[in-house]
Amino acid sequence: MLFTIGPAGDTAMRLTFQEPPSPHLTHLLLQLQRTAQAHFLDALSDSVVGYTTLTLFFMPLRLQRDQVSAWLEKTARSLSDSKQVEATSNKEAVVLPVFYDPAVAPDLTSVADDLGMTVDALITVHSATLYFAYATGFAPGFCYLGTLDPRLKTQRLSTPRLRVPAGAVAIADQQTAVYPCESPGGWRIIGACPVTLFDITATPASTLAVGDSVRFEAIDEQTYCSLGGQL
Amino acid sequence: MKTLTLAKAGIASTIQDGGRLGTLQAGIAPAGAMDPLALKAGQYCLGHRAGEAAIEIAYGNIRATSSHDCSLVVTGAPATVLIDNEPAPTQCIHTLRAGQTLTIGPPSEGVYSYLHVSGGFNTDLVFASRSTSPREGIGGLHGGYLRDQDVIPLSDGASVSDTYRADPGLCKIAQRAVLTLRYVPGYQYDELAPALIQRLNEDHFEVTAKANRMGVTLNGPLLQTGVESLLSEATCQGAIQIPPDGNPIVLMKDRQTMGGYPIPGAVIESDCARLAQARPGQRIRFAACTPQEADNIRWLEHHYVETRLR
């Protein structure tokens, strides 16, 4: 597999694979991340897996960038050539209940109209896919899930909303996600999930991690409310 | 319990230390003092060796009283200090007696001042840091900006302490007509149009009022990339992010941890603090530097700071 290595600012190095995102690539990046953490220990200040990237942040007074890039070069090459990439998550797919209803999803009807399908068909398609968690970040507990059924591919809002409520289930391009907390956002909201996705007092704090599988399950209003959902 | 009561909290004061490590994948920004040098100067002045937190004050204007005698120092943007309405000399260590009122006025230049109290603030650690991340609602006293009448616990060690040989005046205020921000080009540098890179490197920009702990938006020639978004990847401090409207945003301590906008490079850590202390209207130019030059700047600064602070 082809990759490049270069600086991300003055205290991080980024490895970028020259191929489209895939669960296999994500598992490889996760394995590289674990190997890097075990190798550099606390001389690494942080590390982040993105769709096709691994960014290693290093303590500049303890670790030289050349050491980081040499290690990345060697380890990425041997890992990507070997066939021994392990799936990290043996856990079963996380099932997230979603109340798909205009009462909590301001864009549900307009998205269905734009796509030329009924709301019921949209719900069926969105909840039939087994999604893969490609990346986390943006906000605490936010997880980028792919790949959306091509029939649901939509544009983002031209003007992002200043406030998207916590629990909003949204789609954009080929991705879907649940907003874990209230934040600004330009994705189109098609449902609401009553499950808390980020809790600072829990271990781990985030329900979803990179490499997880996720499925959405349609629920009715009563179930939504009984799970703590707000109308 | 020893406490500091804020009669007046200022417009955007937060408790900050050096920030968090290892939380980016979870989507939690590192936070931490916008001017790490000013934070360090205050820590050294009071003999703090355990990364004690300070109150980061944007544009001054706070009033506080302490329940016990303590030593304090104000670093960063130089602001007038009054104790019981009596002017106290700036840039030195003060004694605040129990019940006396401390007033910190507006700074004459710069943005962020830091109030350090002997022993440090004793708020809860969240992921091993006391830094406040208002967006995530974590850290600090209650996860947000400090409010009038907040009562902040001080550590038991808070007392009138010995003076240490350190320079409280160390901070990152640039007294320059045009502030040069050195940046390390990233992998997208070569993929962006040469004309755009030329504008970035040769034209002048200006700090706008959209400047806060998340990022600093600049005004100048529009940098139109024609790219709406890329695959999301980790952001780093100082990243020069170019959204579709063409006005670059330099990402700071409370940045979102992932981004998908084009990023030609990232401003080096040393100059990020200078940008943090720059007020709206400050003129800016960018200068590309190699990673090796960035390392040399860091080593020089590290050596200088250790010399001035010990």
Coordinates of C-alpha atoms in Angstrom, one line a residue:
Chain A
M1 CA 0.0 0.0 0.0
L2 CA 1.3 3.5 -0.8
F3 CA 1.6 6.1 1.9
T4 CA 3.2 9.4 2.6
I5 CA 4.6 10.8 5.9
G6 CA 4.9 14.5 6.6
P7 CA 4.7 17.1 9.4
A8 CA 1.3 18.2 10.9
G9 CA 2.6 21.4 12.5
D10 CA 5.8 21.4 14.6
T11 CA 4.9 18.7 17.1
A12 CA 3.1 16.0 15.0
M13 CA 3.8 13.7 12.1
R14 CA 1.0 12.4 9.9
L15 CA 0.9 9.1 7.9
T16 CA -1.5 9.2 5.0
F17 CA -2.5 6.2 3.0
Q18 CA -3.1 6.8 -0.7
E19 CA -6.3 4.7 -1.0
P20 CA -9.9 5.1 -0.2
P21 CA -11.2 4.5 3.3
S22 CA -12.2 0.9 4.1
P23 CA -12.7 -1.1 7.3
H24 CA -9.5 -3.0 6.5
L25 CA -7.5 0.3 6.3
T26 CA -9.1 1.5 9.6
H27 CA -8.1 -1.7 11.4
L28 CA -4.5 -1.3 10.0
L29 CA -4.4 2.3 11.3
L30 CA -5.7 1.2 14.7
Q31 CA -3.1 -1.5 14.9
L32 CA -0.4 1.0 14.0
Q33 CA -1.7 3.4 16.6
R34 CA -1.6 0.7 19.3
T35 CA 1.9 -0.3 18.3
A36 CA 3.0 3.3 18.3
Q37 CA 1.6 3.9 21.8
A38 CA 3.4 0.7 23.1
H39 CA 6.6 1.8 21.5
F40 CA 6.9 5.5 22.3
L41 CA 4.9 5.3 25.6
D42 CA 4.5 8.8 27.1
A43 CA 6.9 10.5 24.7
L44 CA 3.8 10.5 22.5
S45 CA 1.4 13.2 23.7
D46 CA -1.5 12.0 21.6
S47 CA -2.5 10.1 18.5
V48 CA -5.5 10.1 16.2
V49 CA -6.8 7.8 13.6
G50 CA -8.7 9.5 10.7
Y51 CA -10.3 8.0 7.6
T52 CA -6.9 7.3 5.9
T53 CA -4.5 8.9 8.3
L54 CA -2.7 8.3 11.6
T55 CA -1.4 11.5 13.3
L56 CA 1.2 11.1 16.0
F57 CA 1.7 14.0 18.4
F58 CA 5.1 13.9 20.1
M59 CA 6.7 15.6 23.1
P60 CA 9.3 17.7 21.2
L61 CA 11.8 17.8 24.1
R62 CA 11.8 14.0 24.4
L63 CA 11.3 12.7 20.9
Q64 CA 12.8 13.9 17.6
R65 CA 10.5 14.1 14.5
D66 CA 13.1 12.0 12.5
Q67 CA 12.7 9.1 15.0
V68 CA 8.9 9.3 14.6
S69 CA 9.0 9.4 10.8
A70 CA 11.6 6.6 10.6
W71 CA 9.5 4.4 12.9
L72 CA 6.3 5.2 11.0
E73 CA 7.9 4.4 7.6
K74 CA 9.3 1.0 8.8
T75 CA 6.3 -0.1 10.8
A76 CA 3.6 1.0 8.3
R77 CA 5.5 -0.8 5.5
S78 CA 5.8 -4.1 7.3
L79 CA 2.2 -3.9 8.6
S80 CA 0.7 -3.0 5.3
D81 CA 2.7 -5.8 3.5
S82 CA 1.8 -8.4 6.1
K83 CA -1.6 -10.1 6.1
Q84 CA -1.8 -9.9 9.9
V85 CA -4.1 -6.9 10.5
E86 CA -6.4 -7.8 13.4
A87 CA -9.9 -6.6 13.7
T88 CA -9.8 -4.7 17.0
S89 CA -13.4 -4.9 18.0
N90 CA -14.8 -8.3 18.7
K91 CA -17.8 -6.7 20.2
E92 CA -21.1 -7.1 18.5
A93 CA -22.7 -4.3 16.5
V94 CA -23.8 -1.4 18.7
V95 CA -27.6 -1.0 18.2
L96 CA -28.8 2.5 18.5
P97 CA -32.6 3.2 18.8
V98 CA -33.9 6.0 16.6
F99 CA -37.2 7.8 16.6
Y100 CA -37.6 8.8 13.0
D101 CA -40.3 11.5 13.1
P102 CA -40.8 15.1 11.9
A103 CA -41.5 16.0 15.6
V104 CA -37.8 15.5 16.4
A105 CA -36.3 15.6 12.9
P106 CA -36.8 18.9 11.0
D107 CA -35.2 17.6 7.8
L108 CA -36.9 14.2 7.6
T109 CA -39.7 15.2 5.2
S110 CA -37.6 17.5 3.0
V111 CA -34.8 14.9 2.7
A112 CA -37.3 12.2 1.6
D113 CA -38.8 14.7 -0.9
D114 CA -35.4 15.6 -2.3
L115 CA -34.5 11.9 -2.7
G116 CA -37.9 11.1 -4.3
M117 CA -38.8 8.5 -1.7
T118 CA -41.3 8.1 1.0
V119 CA -40.4 8.8 4.6
D120 CA -41.0 5.1 5.4
A121 CA -38.7 4.0 2.6
L122 CA -36.0 6.4 3.8
I123 CA -36.3 4.9 7.3
T124 CA -36.1 1.4 6.0
V125 CA -32.9 2.1 4.0
H126 CA -31.2 4.1 6.8
S127 CA -31.8 1.4 9.4
A128 CA -31.0 -1.5 7.1
T129 CA -27.3 -0.7 6.7
L130 CA -24.6 -2.0 9.1
Y131 CA -22.4 1.0 9.5
F132 CA -18.7 1.1 10.3
A133 CA -17.1 3.7 12.6
Y134 CA -14.3 5.3 10.6
A135 CA -13.3 8.1 12.9
T136 CA -14.3 9.9 16.1
G137 CA -13.7 13.5 17.1
F138 CA -15.1 16.9 16.0
A139 CA -16.9 16.9 19.4
P140 CA -16.7 14.5 22.3
G141 CA -18.4 11.2 21.4
F142 CA -19.0 12.2 17.8
C143 CA -18.5 9.3 15.5
Y144 CA -18.3 9.3 11.7
L145 CA -20.3 6.3 10.4
G146 CA -20.2 5.0 6.8
T147 CA -21.1 4.1 4.3
L148 CA -24.5 5.5 3.7
D149 CA -26.6 3.7 1.1
P150 CA -26.1 5.7 -2.1
R151 CA -29.8 6.2 -2.4
L152 CA -29.5 8.5 0.7
K153 CA -26.7 10.7 -0.5
T154 CA -27.6 14.3 0.2
Q155 CA -26.1 17.8 0.4
R156 CA -25.3 19.5 3.6
L157 CA -27.4 22.5 4.6
S158 CA -26.1 25.6 2.8
T159 CA -26.1 27.4 6.1
P160 CA -25.3 25.2 9.1
R161 CA -27.7 25.3 12.1
L162 CA -26.3 27.1 15.1
R163 CA -27.8 24.5 17.4
V164 CA -28.3 20.9 16.7
P165 CA -29.8 19.1 19.7
A166 CA -28.0 16.3 21.5
G167 CA -29.2 12.9 20.0
A168 CA -29.9 14.3 16.5
V169 CA -29.4 11.5 13.9
A170 CA -28.1 13.2 10.8
I171 CA -26.8 12.4 7.3
A172 CA -24.4 14.2 4.9
D173 CA -22.7 13.0 1.7
Q174 CA -22.0 9.3 2.4
Q175 CA -21.9 9.6 6.2
T176 CA -24.3 9.4 9.1
A177 CA -23.8 10.3 12.7
V178 CA -25.5 11.0 16.0
Y179 CA -24.7 14.4 17.6
P180 CA -23.7 13.4 21.2
C181 CA -24.2 16.9 22.5
E182 CA -25.7 20.2 21.4
S183 CA -23.5 21.8 18.8
P184 CA -23.6 23.7 15.6
G185 CA -23.9 21.5 12.5
G186 CA -24.7 21.4 8.8
W187 CA -25.8 17.8 8.4
R188 CA -29.5 17.1 7.8
I189 CA -31.4 15.7 10.7
I190 CA -33.6 12.6 10.1
G191 CA -34.2 11.3 13.6
A192 CA -33.4 11.4 17.3
C193 CA -31.5 8.9 19.4
P194 CA -32.3 8.8 23.1
V195 CA -29.1 7.0 24.1
T196 CA -26.3 9.1 25.8
L197 CA -23.2 8.7 23.7
F198 CA -20.8 10.6 25.8
D199 CA -20.5 10.6 29.6
I200 CA -17.4 11.9 31.2
T201 CA -18.0 9.8 34.4
A202 CA -18.3 6.5 32.4
T203 CA -15.3 4.3 31.3
P204 CA -14.9 4.6 28.4
A205 CA -16.6 8.0 28.2
S206 CA -17.7 7.4 24.6
T207 CA -20.2 4.7 23.6
L208 CA -18.7 4.4 20.1
A209 CA -15.1 3.8 19.2
V210 CA -13.3 3.7 15.8
G211 CA -13.6 0.2 14.3
D212 CA -17.1 -0.5 15.9
S213 CA -20.1 -1.6 13.9
V214 CA -23.3 0.3 14.4
R215 CA -26.9 -0.4 13.4
F216 CA -29.9 1.9 13.8
E217 CA -33.3 0.5 14.9
A218 CA -36.5 2.4 14.4
I219 CA -38.6 2.9 17.6
D220 CA -42.0 4.5 18.2
E221 CA -42.7 7.6 20.2
Q222 CA -43.6 5.7 23.4
T223 CA -40.3 3.7 23.4
Y224 CA -38.4 6.9 22.6
C225 CA -39.9 8.7 25.6
S226 CA -39.4 5.7 27.9
L227 CA -35.7 5.7 27.0
G228 CA -35.5 9.3 28.1
G229 CA -35.9 11.0 24.7
Q230 CA -37.2 14.6 24.6
L231 CA -39.9 15.7 22.2
Chain B
M1 CA -11.3 25.5 53.1
K2 CA -9.3 28.2 51.6
T3 CA -11.1 30.0 48.7
L4 CA -10.9 32.8 46.3
T5 CA -14.2 34.6 45.7
L6 CA -14.7 36.4 42.4
A7 CA -16.9 39.5 42.9
K8 CA -16.4 40.2 39.2
A9 CA -15.3 37.4 36.8
G10 CA -14.5 39.3 33.6
I11 CA -15.9 38.5 30.1
A12 CA -14.2 35.2 29.4
S13 CA -12.1 34.0 32.3
T14 CA -11.3 30.3 32.7
I15 CA -9.1 28.1 34.8
Q16 CA -6.3 26.8 32.7
D17 CA -3.1 24.8 33.2
G18 CA -0.9 23.1 30.6
G19 CA -3.9 21.3 29.1
R20 CA -4.8 17.6 28.4
L21 CA -2.9 14.8 26.7
G22 CA -4.3 11.8 25.0
T23 CA -7.9 12.9 24.7
L24 CA -8.0 13.9 21.0
Q25 CA -9.4 10.6 19.7
A26 CA -12.3 11.0 22.1
G27 CA -13.0 14.4 20.5
I28 CA -11.8 16.4 23.5
A29 CA -9.6 19.4 22.6
P30 CA -6.4 19.8 24.6
A31 CA -7.4 23.2 26.1
G32 CA -4.6 24.8 28.2
A33 CA -3.3 28.3 28.5
M34 CA -3.3 30.3 25.3
D35 CA 0.1 31.9 26.3
P36 CA 2.0 28.9 27.8
L37 CA 5.0 31.1 28.5
A38 CA 3.0 33.5 30.6
L39 CA 1.5 30.5 32.5
K40 CA 5.0 29.1 33.1
A41 CA 6.4 32.4 34.3
G42 CA 3.7 32.7 37.0
Q43 CA 4.2 29.1 38.0
Y44 CA 7.9 29.6 38.5
C45 CA 7.4 32.9 40.3
L46 CA 5.4 31.2 43.0
G47 CA 7.5 28.1 43.2
H48 CA 4.8 26.0 41.6
R49 CA 6.4 22.8 40.2
A50 CA 3.3 20.6 39.7
G51 CA 1.7 22.3 36.7
E52 CA -0.6 24.4 38.9
A53 CA -3.5 26.1 37.2
A54 CA -4.1 29.9 36.9
I55 CA -7.1 32.0 36.0
E56 CA -6.8 33.0 32.3
I57 CA -8.4 36.4 32.0
A58 CA -9.3 37.8 28.6
Y59 CA -9.0 41.6 28.5
G60 CA -8.7 41.9 32.3
N61 CA -11.3 43.5 34.6
I62 CA -11.8 41.1 37.5
R63 CA -12.2 41.6 41.2
A64 CA -11.5 39.0 43.9
T65 CA -11.0 38.4 47.6
S66 CA -9.3 35.6 49.3
S67 CA -10.3 33.8 52.5
H68 CA -6.7 33.5 53.6
D69 CA -3.4 35.4 53.3
C70 CA -1.8 34.4 50.0
S71 CA 0.8 35.4 47.4
L72 CA -0.2 36.1 43.9
V73 CA 1.3 37.2 40.6
V74 CA -0.3 38.4 37.4
T75 CA 1.5 37.4 34.2
G76 CA 0.8 37.7 30.5
A77 CA -0.9 40.8 29.1
P78 CA 0.3 43.6 31.4
A79 CA -2.7 44.9 33.5
T80 CA -2.9 47.3 36.4
V81 CA -3.1 45.6 39.8
L82 CA -4.9 47.2 42.8
I83 CA -5.1 45.9 46.3
D84 CA -7.9 47.5 48.3
N85 CA -7.9 50.1 45.6
E86 CA -4.2 51.0 46.1
P87 CA -2.2 50.6 42.9
A88 CA 0.4 47.9 43.3
P89 CA 3.5 47.7 41.2
T90 CA 3.0 45.5 38.1
Q91 CA 5.1 42.4 37.3
C92 CA 5.9 41.5 40.8
I93 CA 4.7 39.1 43.5
H94 CA 2.0 40.6 45.7
T95 CA 0.7 39.6 49.2
L96 CA -3.1 39.6 49.4
R97 CA -4.3 39.5 53.1
A98 CA -7.5 37.7 54.0
G99 CA -10.5 39.9 53.1
Q100 CA -8.5 42.3 51.0
T101 CA -9.9 43.1 47.5
L102 CA -7.7 42.4 44.4
T103 CA -8.6 44.3 41.3
I104 CA -7.0 43.6 37.9
G105 CA -7.7 46.3 35.4
P106 CA -7.7 46.1 31.6
P107 CA -4.4 45.3 30.0
S108 CA -2.5 48.0 28.2
E109 CA -1.7 45.6 25.4
G110 CA -2.2 41.9 24.6
V111 CA -5.3 39.8 25.4
Y112 CA -4.7 37.1 28.1
S113 CA -3.5 37.8 31.6
Y114 CA -2.9 35.0 34.2
L115 CA -3.7 35.2 37.9
H116 CA -1.7 32.7 39.9
V117 CA -2.3 32.2 43.6
S118 CA 0.2 30.5 45.9
G119 CA -0.5 26.8 46.2
G120 CA -2.7 26.9 43.1
F121 CA -6.4 26.3 42.5
N122 CA -7.8 23.1 43.9
T123 CA -10.6 22.3 41.4
D124 CA -11.1 18.8 40.2
L125 CA -8.8 17.1 37.7
V126 CA -10.6 15.9 34.5
F127 CA -8.4 13.6 32.4
A128 CA -5.4 14.8 34.6
S129 CA -5.9 18.5 33.9
R130 CA -7.8 21.4 35.5
S131 CA -8.2 23.2 32.2
T132 CA -11.6 24.4 31.3
S133 CA -13.2 23.3 28.0
P134 CA -16.4 25.4 27.9
R135 CA -17.7 23.7 24.8
E136 CA -17.4 20.2 26.3
G137 CA -18.5 21.6 29.7
I138 CA -15.5 19.9 31.5
G139 CA -12.7 21.1 33.8
G140 CA -12.4 24.3 35.7
L141 CA -14.8 25.1 38.5
H142 CA -18.1 24.0 36.8
G143 CA -17.0 23.3 33.2
G144 CA -17.6 26.8 31.9
Y145 CA -16.5 30.4 32.0
L146 CA -16.1 31.8 35.5
R147 CA -19.1 33.8 36.7
D148 CA -19.5 36.6 39.2
Q149 CA -19.7 35.3 42.8
D150 CA -17.9 32.1 41.9
V151 CA -16.0 30.7 44.9
I152 CA -12.8 28.8 43.8
P153 CA -11.2 26.4 46.2
L154 CA -7.5 27.0 46.8
S155 CA -5.1 24.3 47.7
D156 CA -4.1 23.9 51.3
G157 CA -0.6 25.0 50.4
A158 CA -1.9 28.5 49.7
S159 CA 0.0 30.9 51.9
V160 CA 2.4 33.8 51.6
S161 CA 5.3 32.0 49.9
D162 CA 8.9 32.7 49.3
T163 CA 9.9 34.7 46.3
Y164 CA 11.6 32.9 43.6
R165 CA 14.0 34.3 41.0
A166 CA 11.8 34.3 38.0
D167 CA 10.7 37.0 35.6
P168 CA 6.9 37.6 35.7
G169 CA 7.2 39.7 32.6
L170 CA 7.8 36.8 30.3
C171 CA 4.9 36.5 27.8
K172 CA 4.2 36.5 24.1
I173 CA 3.1 40.0 23.3
A174 CA 4.4 41.1 20.0
Q175 CA 5.0 44.8 19.7
R176 CA 5.3 44.8 16.0
A177 CA 3.4 46.6 13.3
V178 CA 3.3 43.3 11.4
L179 CA 3.5 40.0 13.2
T180 CA 5.2 37.2 11.3
L181 CA 3.7 33.8 11.9
R182 CA 6.1 31.0 10.9
Y183 CA 4.5 27.9 9.8
V184 CA 5.4 24.3 8.8
P185 CA 3.9 23.4 5.4
G186 CA 1.8 20.2 5.5
Y187 CA 1.2 17.6 2.8
Q188 CA -1.6 19.7 1.2
Y189 CA 0.9 22.6 0.5
D190 CA 2.0 21.1 -2.8
E191 CA -1.6 20.2 -3.8
L192 CA -3.0 23.7 -3.5
A193 CA -2.8 26.2 -6.3
P194 CA 0.6 27.9 -6.5
A195 CA -1.2 31.3 -6.8
L196 CA -3.0 30.6 -3.5
I197 CA 0.3 29.7 -1.7
Q198 CA 1.9 32.8 -3.1
R199 CA -0.9 35.0 -1.7
L200 CA -0.6 33.2 1.7
N201 CA 3.2 33.8 1.8
E202 CA 3.3 37.3 0.4
D203 CA 0.2 39.2 1.3
H204 CA -0.8 40.7 4.7
F205 CA -3.7 39.6 6.8
E206 CA -5.4 41.1 9.8
V207 CA -6.7 39.6 13.0
T208 CA -10.5 39.9 13.1
A209 CA -12.9 40.1 16.1
K210 CA -13.7 36.4 15.5
A211 CA -10.8 35.4 17.7
N212 CA -11.1 33.2 20.7
R213 CA -9.7 30.0 22.3
M214 CA -11.0 27.9 19.4
G215 CA -9.4 29.8 16.6
V216 CA -8.4 33.2 15.1
T217 CA -10.1 34.2 11.9
L218 CA -8.1 36.4 9.6
N219 CA -9.1 38.9 7.0
G220 CA -7.1 39.5 3.9
P221 CA -7.0 38.4 0.3
L222 CA -9.5 35.6 -0.1
L223 CA -7.9 32.2 -0.4
Q224 CA -10.3 30.3 -2.6
T225 CA -9.3 26.7 -2.7
G226 CA -12.4 25.4 -4.6
V227 CA -12.4 22.5 -2.1
E228 CA -15.5 22.1 0.0
S229 CA -14.3 19.3 2.3
L230 CA -11.8 16.5 2.4
L231 CA -11.7 13.3 4.4
S232 CA -11.7 14.2 8.1
E233 CA -8.3 14.0 9.8
A234 CA -6.8 15.1 13.1
T235 CA -6.3 18.9 13.4
C236 CA -3.3 20.3 15.1
Q237 CA -2.6 23.5 16.9
G238 CA -1.8 26.4 14.6
A239 CA -3.4 24.6 11.6
I240 CA -4.2 27.3 8.9
Q241 CA -7.7 26.0 8.0
I242 CA -9.2 27.5 4.8
P243 CA -13.0 27.1 4.7
P244 CA -15.0 27.7 1.5
D245 CA -15.4 31.4 2.2
G246 CA -11.6 31.9 1.8
N247 CA -10.9 33.5 5.1
P248 CA -8.2 31.5 6.9
I249 CA -8.7 30.4 10.5
V250 CA -5.7 29.5 12.7
L251 CA -6.8 26.8 15.1
M252 CA -6.0 27.2 18.7
K253 CA -6.3 25.3 22.0
D254 CA -10.1 24.6 22.0
R255 CA -10.2 23.6 18.4
Q256 CA -12.4 20.9 17.1
T257 CA -10.2 17.8 17.0
M258 CA -11.1 16.6 13.5
G259 CA -11.3 18.7 10.4
G260 CA -11.9 18.3 6.7
Y261 CA -11.0 21.8 5.3
P262 CA -7.8 22.3 3.2
I263 CA -4.8 23.1 5.5
P264 CA -1.6 24.4 3.8
G265 CA 0.4 24.2 7.0
A266 CA 0.4 24.9 10.7
V267 CA 1.8 27.9 12.7
I268 CA 4.6 26.8 15.0
E269 CA 3.7 26.6 18.7
S270 CA 5.8 29.6 19.6
D271 CA 4.0 31.9 17.2
C272 CA 0.6 30.5 18.1
A273 CA 1.0 32.2 21.5
R274 CA 1.9 35.5 19.8
L275 CA -1.2 35.2 17.7
A276 CA -3.3 34.5 20.8
Q277 CA -2.0 37.7 22.4
A278 CA -2.7 39.8 19.2
R279 CA -5.7 42.0 19.3
P280 CA -8.2 42.5 16.4
G281 CA -6.6 44.7 13.8
Q282 CA -3.1 43.3 14.3
R283 CA -1.5 42.8 10.9
I284 CA -0.1 39.4 10.1
R285 CA 2.1 37.8 7.5
F286 CA 3.0 34.2 7.1
A287 CA 6.4 32.8 6.5
A288 CA 7.0 29.1 5.7
C289 CA 9.8 27.4 7.6
T290 CA 11.2 23.9 7.6
P291 CA 10.5 21.5 10.5
Q292 CA 14.2 21.8 11.3
E293 CA 13.9 25.6 11.6
A294 CA 10.9 25.1 13.9
D295 CA 12.9 22.7 16.1
N296 CA 15.7 25.2 16.3
I297 CA 13.3 28.0 17.4
R298 CA 11.9 25.7 20.0
W299 CA 15.4 24.8 21.4
L300 CA 16.5 28.4 21.5
E301 CA 13.3 29.5 23.3
H302 CA 13.5 26.6 25.7
H303 CA 17.0 27.6 26.6
Y304 CA 16.1 31.3 27.0
V305 CA 13.1 30.5 29.2
E306 CA 15.1 28.2 31.5
T307 CA 17.8 30.9 31.8
R308 CA 15.3 33.7 32.6
L309 CA 13.2 31.7 35.0
R310 CA 15.8 30.0 37.2

